[in-house]
CSV table of C-alpha atoms (C1' of nucleotides) in Angstrom, one decimal:
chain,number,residue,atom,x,y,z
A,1,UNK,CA,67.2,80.8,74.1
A,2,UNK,CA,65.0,77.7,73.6
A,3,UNK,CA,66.6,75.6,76.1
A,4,UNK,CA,64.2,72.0,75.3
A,5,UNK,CA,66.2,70.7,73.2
A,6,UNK,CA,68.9,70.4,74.9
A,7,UNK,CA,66.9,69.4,78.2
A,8,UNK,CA,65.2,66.3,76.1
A,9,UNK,CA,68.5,65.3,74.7
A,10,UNK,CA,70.2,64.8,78.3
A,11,UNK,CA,66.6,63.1,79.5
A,12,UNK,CA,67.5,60.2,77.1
A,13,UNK,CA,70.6,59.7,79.4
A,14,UNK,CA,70.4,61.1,82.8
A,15,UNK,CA,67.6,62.4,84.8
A,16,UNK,CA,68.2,66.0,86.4
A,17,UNK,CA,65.9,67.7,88.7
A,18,UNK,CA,64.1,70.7,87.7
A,19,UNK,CA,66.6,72.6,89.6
A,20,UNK,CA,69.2,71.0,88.6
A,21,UNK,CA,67.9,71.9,85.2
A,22,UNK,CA,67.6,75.4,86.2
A,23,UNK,CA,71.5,75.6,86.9
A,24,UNK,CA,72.5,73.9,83.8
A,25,UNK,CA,70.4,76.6,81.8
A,26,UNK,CA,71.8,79.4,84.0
A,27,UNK,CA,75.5,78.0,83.3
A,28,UNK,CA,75.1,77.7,79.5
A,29,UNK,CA,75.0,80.4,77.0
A,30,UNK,CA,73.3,81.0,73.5
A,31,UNK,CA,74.9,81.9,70.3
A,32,UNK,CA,74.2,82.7,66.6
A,33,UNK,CA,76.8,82.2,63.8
A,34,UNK,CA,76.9,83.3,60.3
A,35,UNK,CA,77.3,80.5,57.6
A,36,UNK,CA,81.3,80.6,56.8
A,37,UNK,CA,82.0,81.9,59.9
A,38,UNK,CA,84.2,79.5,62.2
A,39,UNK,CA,83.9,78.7,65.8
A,40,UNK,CA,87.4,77.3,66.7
A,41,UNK,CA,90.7,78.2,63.9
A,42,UNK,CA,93.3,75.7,64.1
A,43,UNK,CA,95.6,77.0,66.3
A,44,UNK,CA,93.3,78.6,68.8
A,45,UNK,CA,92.7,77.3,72.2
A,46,UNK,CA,89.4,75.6,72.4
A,47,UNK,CA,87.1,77.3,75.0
A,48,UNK,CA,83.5,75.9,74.2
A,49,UNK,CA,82.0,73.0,73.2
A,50,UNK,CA,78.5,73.4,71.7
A,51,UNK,CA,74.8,71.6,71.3
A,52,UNK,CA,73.6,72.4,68.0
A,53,UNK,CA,69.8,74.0,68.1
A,54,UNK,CA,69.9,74.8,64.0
A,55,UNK,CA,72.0,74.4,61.6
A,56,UNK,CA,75.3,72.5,60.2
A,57,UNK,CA,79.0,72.7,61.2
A,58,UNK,CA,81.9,70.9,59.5
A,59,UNK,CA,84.7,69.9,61.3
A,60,UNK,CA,88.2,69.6,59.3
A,61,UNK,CA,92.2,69.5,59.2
A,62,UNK,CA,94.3,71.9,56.5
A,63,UNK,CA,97.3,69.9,55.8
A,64,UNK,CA,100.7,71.7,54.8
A,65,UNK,CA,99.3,72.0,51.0
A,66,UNK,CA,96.1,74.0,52.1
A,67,UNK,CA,94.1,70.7,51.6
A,68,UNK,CA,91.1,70.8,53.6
A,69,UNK,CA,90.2,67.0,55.3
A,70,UNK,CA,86.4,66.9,56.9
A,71,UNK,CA,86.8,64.8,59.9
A,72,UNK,CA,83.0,65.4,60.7
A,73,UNK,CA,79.8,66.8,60.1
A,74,UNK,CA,77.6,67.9,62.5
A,75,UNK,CA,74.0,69.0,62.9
A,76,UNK,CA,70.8,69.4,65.0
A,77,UNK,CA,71.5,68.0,68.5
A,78,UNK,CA,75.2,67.0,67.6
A,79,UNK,CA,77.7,68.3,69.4
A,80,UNK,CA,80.5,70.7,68.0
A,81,UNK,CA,84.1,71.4,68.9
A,82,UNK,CA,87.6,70.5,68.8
A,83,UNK,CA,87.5,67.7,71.5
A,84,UNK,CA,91.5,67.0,71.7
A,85,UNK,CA,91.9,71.2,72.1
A,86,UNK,CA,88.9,71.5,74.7
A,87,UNK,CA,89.7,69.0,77.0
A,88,UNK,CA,93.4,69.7,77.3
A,89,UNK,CA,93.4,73.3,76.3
A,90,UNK,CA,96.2,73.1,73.9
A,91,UNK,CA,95.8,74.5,71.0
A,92,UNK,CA,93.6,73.1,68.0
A,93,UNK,CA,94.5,70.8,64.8
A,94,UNK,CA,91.1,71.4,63.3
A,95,UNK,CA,88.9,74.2,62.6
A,96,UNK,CA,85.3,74.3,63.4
A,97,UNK,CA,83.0,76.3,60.8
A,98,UNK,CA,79.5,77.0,60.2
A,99,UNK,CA,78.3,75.8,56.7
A,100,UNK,CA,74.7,77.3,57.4
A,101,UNK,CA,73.9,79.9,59.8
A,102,UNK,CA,73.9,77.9,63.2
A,103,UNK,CA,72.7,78.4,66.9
A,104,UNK,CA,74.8,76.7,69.5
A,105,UNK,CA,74.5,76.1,73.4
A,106,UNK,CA,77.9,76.5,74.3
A,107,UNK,CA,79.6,74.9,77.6
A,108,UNK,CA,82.9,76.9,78.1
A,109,UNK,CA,85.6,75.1,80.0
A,110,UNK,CA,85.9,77.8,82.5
A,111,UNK,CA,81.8,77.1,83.9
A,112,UNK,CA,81.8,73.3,83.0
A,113,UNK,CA,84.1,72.2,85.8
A,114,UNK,CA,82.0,74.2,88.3
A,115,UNK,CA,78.6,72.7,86.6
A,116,UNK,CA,80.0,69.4,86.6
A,117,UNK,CA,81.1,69.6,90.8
A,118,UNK,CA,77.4,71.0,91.2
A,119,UNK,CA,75.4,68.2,89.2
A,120,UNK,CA,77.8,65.3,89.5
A,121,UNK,CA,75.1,63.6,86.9
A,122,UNK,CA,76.3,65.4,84.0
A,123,UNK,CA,80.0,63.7,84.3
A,124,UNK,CA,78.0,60.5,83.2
A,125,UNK,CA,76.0,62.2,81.0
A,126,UNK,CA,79.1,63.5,78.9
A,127,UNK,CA,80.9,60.0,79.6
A,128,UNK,CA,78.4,58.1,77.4
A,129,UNK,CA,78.2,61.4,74.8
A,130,UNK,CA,81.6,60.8,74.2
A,131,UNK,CA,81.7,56.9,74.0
A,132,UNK,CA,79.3,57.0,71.2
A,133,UNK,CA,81.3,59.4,69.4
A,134,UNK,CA,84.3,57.5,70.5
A,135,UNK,CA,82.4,54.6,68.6
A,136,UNK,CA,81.6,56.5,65.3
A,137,UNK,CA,84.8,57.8,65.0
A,138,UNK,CA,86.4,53.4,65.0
A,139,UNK,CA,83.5,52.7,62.9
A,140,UNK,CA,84.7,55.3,60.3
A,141,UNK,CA,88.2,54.2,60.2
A,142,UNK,CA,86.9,51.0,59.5
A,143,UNK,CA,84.3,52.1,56.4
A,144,UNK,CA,87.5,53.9,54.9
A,145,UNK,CA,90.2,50.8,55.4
A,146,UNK,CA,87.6,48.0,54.0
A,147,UNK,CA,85.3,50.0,51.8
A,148,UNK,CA,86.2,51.2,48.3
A,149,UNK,CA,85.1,54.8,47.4
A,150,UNK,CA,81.8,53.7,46.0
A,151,UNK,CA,80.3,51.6,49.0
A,152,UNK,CA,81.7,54.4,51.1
A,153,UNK,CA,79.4,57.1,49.2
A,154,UNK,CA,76.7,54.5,49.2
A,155,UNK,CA,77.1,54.1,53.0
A,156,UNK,CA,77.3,57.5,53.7
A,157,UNK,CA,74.5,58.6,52.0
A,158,UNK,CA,72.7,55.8,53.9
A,159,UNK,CA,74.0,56.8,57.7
A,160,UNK,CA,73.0,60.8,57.0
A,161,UNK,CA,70.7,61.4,54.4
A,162,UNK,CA,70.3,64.6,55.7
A,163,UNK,CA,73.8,65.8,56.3
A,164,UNK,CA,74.3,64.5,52.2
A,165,UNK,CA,71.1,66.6,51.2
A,166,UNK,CA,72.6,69.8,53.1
A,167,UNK,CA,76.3,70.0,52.5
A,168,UNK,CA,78.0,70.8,48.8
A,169,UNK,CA,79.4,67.7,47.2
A,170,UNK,CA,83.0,68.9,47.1
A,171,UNK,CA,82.5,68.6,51.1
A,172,UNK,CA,81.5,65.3,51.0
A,173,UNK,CA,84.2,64.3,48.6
A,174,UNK,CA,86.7,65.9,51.1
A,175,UNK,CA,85.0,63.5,54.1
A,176,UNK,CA,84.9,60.4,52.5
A,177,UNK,CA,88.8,61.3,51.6
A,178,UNK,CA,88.6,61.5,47.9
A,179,UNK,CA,88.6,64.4,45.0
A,180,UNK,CA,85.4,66.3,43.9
A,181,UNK,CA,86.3,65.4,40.3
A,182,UNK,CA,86.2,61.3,41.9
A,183,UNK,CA,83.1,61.2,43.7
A,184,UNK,CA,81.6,63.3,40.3
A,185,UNK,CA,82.6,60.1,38.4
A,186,UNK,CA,80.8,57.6,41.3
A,187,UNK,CA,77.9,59.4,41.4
A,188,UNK,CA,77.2,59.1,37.1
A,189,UNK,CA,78.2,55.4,37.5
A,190,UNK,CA,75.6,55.1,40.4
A,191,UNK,CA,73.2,56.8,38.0
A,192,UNK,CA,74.0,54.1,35.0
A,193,UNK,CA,73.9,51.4,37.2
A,194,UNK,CA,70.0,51.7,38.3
B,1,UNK,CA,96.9,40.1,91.1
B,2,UNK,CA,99.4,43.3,91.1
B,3,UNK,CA,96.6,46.2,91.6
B,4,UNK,CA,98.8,49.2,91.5
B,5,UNK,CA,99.4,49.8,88.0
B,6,UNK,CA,96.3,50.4,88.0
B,7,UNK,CA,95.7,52.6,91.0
B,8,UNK,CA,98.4,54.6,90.0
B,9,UNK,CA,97.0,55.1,86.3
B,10,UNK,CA,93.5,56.2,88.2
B,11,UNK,CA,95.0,58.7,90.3
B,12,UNK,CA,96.5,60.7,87.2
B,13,UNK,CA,92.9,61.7,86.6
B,14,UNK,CA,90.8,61.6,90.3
B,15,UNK,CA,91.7,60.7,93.8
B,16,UNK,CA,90.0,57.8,95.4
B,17,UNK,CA,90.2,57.5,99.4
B,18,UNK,CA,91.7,53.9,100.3
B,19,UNK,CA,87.9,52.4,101.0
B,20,UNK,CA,86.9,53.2,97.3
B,21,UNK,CA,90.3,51.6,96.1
B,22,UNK,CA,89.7,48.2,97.8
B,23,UNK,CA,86.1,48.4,96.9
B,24,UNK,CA,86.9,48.7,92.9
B,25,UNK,CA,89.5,46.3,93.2
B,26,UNK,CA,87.6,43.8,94.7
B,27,UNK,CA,84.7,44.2,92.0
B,28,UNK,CA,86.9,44.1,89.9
B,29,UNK,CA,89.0,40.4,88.2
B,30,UNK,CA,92.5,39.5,86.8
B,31,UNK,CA,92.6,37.3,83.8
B,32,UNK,CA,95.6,35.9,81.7
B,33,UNK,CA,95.1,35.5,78.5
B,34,UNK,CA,97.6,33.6,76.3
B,35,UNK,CA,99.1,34.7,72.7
B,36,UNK,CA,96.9,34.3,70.0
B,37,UNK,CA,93.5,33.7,72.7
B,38,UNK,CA,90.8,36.0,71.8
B,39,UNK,CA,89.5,38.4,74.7
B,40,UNK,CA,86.6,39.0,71.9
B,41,UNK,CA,84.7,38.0,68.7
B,42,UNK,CA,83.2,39.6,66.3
B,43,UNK,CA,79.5,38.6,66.9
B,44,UNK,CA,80.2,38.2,70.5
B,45,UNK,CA,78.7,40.6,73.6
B,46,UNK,CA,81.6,42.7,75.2
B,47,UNK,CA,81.2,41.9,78.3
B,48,UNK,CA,84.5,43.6,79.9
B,49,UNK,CA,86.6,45.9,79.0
B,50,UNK,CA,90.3,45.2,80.7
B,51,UNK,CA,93.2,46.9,81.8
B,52,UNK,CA,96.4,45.5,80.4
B,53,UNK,CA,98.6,44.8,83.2
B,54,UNK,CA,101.7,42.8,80.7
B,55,UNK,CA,101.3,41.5,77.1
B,56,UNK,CA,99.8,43.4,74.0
B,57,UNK,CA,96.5,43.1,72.0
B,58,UNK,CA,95.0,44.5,68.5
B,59,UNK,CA,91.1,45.3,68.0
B,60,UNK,CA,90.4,44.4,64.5
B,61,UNK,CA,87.8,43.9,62.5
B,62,UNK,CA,87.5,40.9,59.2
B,63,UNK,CA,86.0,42.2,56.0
B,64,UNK,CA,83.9,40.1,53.6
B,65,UNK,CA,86.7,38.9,51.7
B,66,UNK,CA,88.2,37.8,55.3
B,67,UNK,CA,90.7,40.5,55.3
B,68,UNK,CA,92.3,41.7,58.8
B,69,UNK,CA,91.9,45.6,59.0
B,70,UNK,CA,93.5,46.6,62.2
B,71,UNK,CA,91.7,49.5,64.2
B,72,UNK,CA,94.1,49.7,67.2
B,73,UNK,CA,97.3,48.2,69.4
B,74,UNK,CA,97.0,48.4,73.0
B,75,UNK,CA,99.9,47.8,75.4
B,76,UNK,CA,100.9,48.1,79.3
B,77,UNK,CA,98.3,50.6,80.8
B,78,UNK,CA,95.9,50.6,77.8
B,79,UNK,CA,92.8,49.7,77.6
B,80,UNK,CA,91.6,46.5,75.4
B,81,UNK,CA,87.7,46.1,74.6
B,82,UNK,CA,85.4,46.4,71.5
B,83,UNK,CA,83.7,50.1,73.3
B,84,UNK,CA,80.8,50.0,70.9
B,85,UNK,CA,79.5,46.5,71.7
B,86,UNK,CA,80.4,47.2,75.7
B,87,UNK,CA,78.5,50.2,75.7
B,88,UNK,CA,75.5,48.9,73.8
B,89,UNK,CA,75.8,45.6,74.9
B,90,UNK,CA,75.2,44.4,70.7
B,91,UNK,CA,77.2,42.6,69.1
B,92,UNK,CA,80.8,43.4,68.6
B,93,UNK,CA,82.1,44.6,65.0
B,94,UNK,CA,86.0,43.8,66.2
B,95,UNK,CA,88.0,41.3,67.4
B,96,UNK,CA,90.3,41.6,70.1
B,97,UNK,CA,93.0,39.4,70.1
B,98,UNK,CA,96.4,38.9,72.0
B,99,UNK,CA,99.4,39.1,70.3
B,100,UNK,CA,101.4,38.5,73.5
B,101,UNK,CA,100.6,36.9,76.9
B,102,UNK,CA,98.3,39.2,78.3
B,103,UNK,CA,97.3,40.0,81.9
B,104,UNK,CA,94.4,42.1,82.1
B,105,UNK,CA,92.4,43.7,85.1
B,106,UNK,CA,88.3,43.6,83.9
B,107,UNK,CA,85.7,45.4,84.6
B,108,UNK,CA,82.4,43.7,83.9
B,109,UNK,CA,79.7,45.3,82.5
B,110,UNK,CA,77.4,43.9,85.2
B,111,UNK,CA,79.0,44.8,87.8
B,112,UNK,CA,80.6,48.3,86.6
B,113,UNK,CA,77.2,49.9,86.8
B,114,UNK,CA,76.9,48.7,90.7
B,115,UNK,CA,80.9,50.5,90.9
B,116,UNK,CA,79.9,53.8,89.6
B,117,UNK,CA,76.7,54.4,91.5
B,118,UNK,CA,78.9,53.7,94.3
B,119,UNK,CA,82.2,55.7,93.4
B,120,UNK,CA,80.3,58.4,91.1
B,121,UNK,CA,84.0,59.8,90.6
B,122,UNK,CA,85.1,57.0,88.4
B,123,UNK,CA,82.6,58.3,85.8
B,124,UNK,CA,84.9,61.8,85.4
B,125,UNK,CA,87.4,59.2,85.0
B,126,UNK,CA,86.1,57.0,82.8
B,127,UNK,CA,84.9,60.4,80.9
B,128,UNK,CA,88.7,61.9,80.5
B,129,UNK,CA,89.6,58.3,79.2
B,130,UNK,CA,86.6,57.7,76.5
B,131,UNK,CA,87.4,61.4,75.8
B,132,UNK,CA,91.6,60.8,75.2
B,133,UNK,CA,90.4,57.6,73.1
B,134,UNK,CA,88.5,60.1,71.2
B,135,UNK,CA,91.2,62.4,70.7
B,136,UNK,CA,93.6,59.4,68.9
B,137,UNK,CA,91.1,58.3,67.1
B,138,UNK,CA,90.2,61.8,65.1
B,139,UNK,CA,94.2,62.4,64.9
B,140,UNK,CA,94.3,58.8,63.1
B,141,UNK,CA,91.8,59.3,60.8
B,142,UNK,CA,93.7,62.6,59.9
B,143,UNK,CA,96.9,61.2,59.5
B,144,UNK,CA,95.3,58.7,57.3
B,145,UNK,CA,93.5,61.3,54.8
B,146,UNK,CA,96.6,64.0,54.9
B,147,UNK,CA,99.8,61.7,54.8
B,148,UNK,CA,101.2,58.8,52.4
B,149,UNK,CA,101.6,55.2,53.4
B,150,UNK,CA,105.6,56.3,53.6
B,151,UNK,CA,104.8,59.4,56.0
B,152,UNK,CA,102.2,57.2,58.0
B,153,UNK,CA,104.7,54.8,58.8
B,154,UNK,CA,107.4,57.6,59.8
B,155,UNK,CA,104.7,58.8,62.4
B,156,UNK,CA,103.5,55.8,63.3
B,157,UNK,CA,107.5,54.6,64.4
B,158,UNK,CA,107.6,57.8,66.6
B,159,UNK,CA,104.2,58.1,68.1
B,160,UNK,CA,104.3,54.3,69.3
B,161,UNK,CA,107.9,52.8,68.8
B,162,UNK,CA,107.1,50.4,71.3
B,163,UNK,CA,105.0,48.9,69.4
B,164,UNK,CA,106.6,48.8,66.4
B,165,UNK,CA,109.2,46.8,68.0
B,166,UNK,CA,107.3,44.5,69.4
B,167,UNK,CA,104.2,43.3,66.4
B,168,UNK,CA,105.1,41.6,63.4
B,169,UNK,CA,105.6,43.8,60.4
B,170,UNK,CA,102.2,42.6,58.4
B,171,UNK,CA,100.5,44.1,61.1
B,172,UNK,CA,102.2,47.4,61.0
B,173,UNK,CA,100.8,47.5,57.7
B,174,UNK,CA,97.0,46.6,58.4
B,175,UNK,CA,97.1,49.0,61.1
B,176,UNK,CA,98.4,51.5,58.5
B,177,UNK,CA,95.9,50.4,55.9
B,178,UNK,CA,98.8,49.2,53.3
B,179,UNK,CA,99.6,45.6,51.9
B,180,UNK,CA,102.7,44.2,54.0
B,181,UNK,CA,104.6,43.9,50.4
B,182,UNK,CA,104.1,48.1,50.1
B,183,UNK,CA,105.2,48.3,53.8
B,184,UNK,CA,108.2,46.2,53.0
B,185,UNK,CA,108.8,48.6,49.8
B,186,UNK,CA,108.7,51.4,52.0
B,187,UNK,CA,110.8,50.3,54.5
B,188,UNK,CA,113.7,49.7,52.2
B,189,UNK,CA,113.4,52.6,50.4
B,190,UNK,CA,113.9,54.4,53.7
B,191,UNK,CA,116.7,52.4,53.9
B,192,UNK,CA,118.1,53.6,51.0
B,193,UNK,CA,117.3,57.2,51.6
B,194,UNK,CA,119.1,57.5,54.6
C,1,DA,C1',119.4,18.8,62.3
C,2,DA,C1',115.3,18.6,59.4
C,3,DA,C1',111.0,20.0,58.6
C,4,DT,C1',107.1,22.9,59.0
C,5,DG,C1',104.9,27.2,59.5
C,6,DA,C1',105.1,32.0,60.1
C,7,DT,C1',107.1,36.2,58.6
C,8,DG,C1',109.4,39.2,55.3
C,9,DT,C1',111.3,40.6,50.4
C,10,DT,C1',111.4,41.5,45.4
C,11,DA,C1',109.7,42.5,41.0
C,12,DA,C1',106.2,42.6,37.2
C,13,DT,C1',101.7,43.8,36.2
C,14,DC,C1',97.5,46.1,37.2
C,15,DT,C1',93.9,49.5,39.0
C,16,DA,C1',91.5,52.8,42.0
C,17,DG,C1',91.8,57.2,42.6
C,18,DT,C1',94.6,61.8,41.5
C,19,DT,C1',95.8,65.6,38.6
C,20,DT,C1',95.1,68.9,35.3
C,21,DA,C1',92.5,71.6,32.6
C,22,DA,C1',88.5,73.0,30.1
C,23,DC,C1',83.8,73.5,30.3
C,24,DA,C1',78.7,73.5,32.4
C,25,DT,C1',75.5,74.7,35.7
C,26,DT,C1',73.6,76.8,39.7
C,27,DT,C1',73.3,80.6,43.1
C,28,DA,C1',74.2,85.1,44.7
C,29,DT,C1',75.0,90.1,43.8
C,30,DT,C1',74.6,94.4,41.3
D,1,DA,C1',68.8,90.9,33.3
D,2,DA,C1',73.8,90.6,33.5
D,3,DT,C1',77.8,89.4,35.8
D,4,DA,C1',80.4,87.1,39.0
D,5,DA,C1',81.3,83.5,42.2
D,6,DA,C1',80.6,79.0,43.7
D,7,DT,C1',79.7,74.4,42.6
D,8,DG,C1',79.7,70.4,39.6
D,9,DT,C1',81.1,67.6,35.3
D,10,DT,C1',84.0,65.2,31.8
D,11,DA,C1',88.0,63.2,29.9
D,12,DA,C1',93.0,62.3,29.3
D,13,DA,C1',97.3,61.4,31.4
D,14,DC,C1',99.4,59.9,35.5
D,15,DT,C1',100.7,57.6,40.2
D,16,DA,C1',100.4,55.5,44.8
D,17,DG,C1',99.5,51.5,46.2
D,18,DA,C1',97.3,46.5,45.2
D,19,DT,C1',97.8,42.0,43.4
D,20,DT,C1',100.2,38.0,42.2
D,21,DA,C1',103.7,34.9,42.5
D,22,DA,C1',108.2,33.2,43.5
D,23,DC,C1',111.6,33.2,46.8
D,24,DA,C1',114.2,34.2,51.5
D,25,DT,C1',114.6,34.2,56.2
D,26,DC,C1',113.4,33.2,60.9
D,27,DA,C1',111.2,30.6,64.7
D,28,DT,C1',109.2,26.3,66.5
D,29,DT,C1',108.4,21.6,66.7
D,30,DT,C1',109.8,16.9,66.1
DNA sequence: AAATGATGTTAATCTAGTTTAACATTTATT
DNA sequence: AATAAATGTTAAACTAGATTAACATCATTT
């Protein structure tokens, strides 16, 4: 398991000693999933939540029709899970699955609590992890009450070029909360327009 | 100022020894605000978030048309702040505004740095709260790609009646992302259904 | 009690986005 | 190379919700 990544990501928050480092590896586990295959089913209890080394999860809700809603994306050095089923162990609204093959550090619930007693550090560190996502997730409700279809595409493609390069359109139709056959129709009038 | 709503609400998520309770509380300040007085601009610096002690704010943000999109309510033992301008200290996106008399407890940024070091447990609290506001706020974006305006509003009566009581109606519908004229159109044809 | 401002309603017209359905293109599998 | 499966496009008919505008009701101030 190549552990850096996850080692530089918490240096950009909290400092941990080497040992301190050495516990947090020790405490962690490694894991390789198959595109299409999921790491939480709505339903499920939520038992990890994982750092992404490689690849590209999707995040989303099936409504009573079957309809699938993409809350979020993530990718390299996001994290991944179903945050209202992990930290109350209840069982999940959304489903968690891979769209590429992915590698995950997982945290399960059961060694977290323990990890967090022994490097108290780490309760800040996942305090200001969640406040940023905290301020993604208000951000998006905003882009989707003020922003017509269009500028929401056009902002989208802005804040994650990436993620828009990587993921099939019908996905990113289903995230920005509009029909494959709609954001088809933006994307010719985008190409008319320039 | 009344402290214990307060130390009660903390004590649902850690256990703070009587020294670390009178040492938040006197970091800490009570401010009344009156209806219709902003606790923040958009443009402005967060520089608290607060503890609503009586009274009831919304957090929204103005479009470029000047239109009021409401992000969130926040009553008796919620918490009232723009988070991403508090936690980045930049410049708020939202407005928080009261829409009652409102008594708040604040914690200043300044000084909430200088609290933490010295009670590291209020970070696992301050983590379980960030983490909760999460939680809504991926449920309300859900709600809002899943339901119609008509099943939005049934919800949103029963998750926060309290609140639907006590706002005027044309807020109801900004929250909810409708015109107040649709809300009204709903409203009566629940009458009528019933 | 009159007047002003804030809040709520109704109805006609309009539009952004959906639905349906047929077809086109790309990618993976044999 | 051929076929199947997944993804993307186009266009017509439709609908949830917006817009406009006129009016109704409630609350606050003088």
């Amino acid at each position: 398991m190549n552990s850096k990544p996850l080692l530089d990501y918490i240096k950009r928050y909290v400092n941990l000693t080497k040992e301190e480092e050495s516990l947090l590896i020790s405490k962690v586990s490694y894991r390789k999933y198959l595109k299409n295959q999921y790491i939480v089913q709505q339903g499920d209890i939520c038992k990890i939540t994982g750092f992404i080394l490689s690849g590209c999860t999707k995040t989303f809700y099936l409504d009573e029709s079957g309809q699938e809603h993409i809350v979020l994306f993530a990718i390299e050095e996001w994290w991944t899970s179903d945050m209202g089923s992990y930290i109350s162990q209840s069982p999940a609204d959304f489903n968690v699955q891979c769209i590429e093959n992915t590698e995950l550090i997982q945290f399960s619930y059961d060694t977290n609590e323990e990890l967090l007693l022994k490097i108290p550090k780490l309760e800040r560190f996942f305090r200001k992890i969640v406040e940023r996502a905290l301020v993604s997730s208000q951000k998006r409700i905003i882009r989707n009450f003020s922003l017509t279809a269009k500028e929401q595409y056009i902002q989208f493609k802005e804040l994650y070029p990436t993620i828009e390069k990587r993921v099939p359109q019908y996905m990113v139709a289903s995230y920005l909360g509009i029909t494959k056959e709609f954001l088809s129709k933006i994307k010719s009038q985008l190409i008319l327009e320039q």
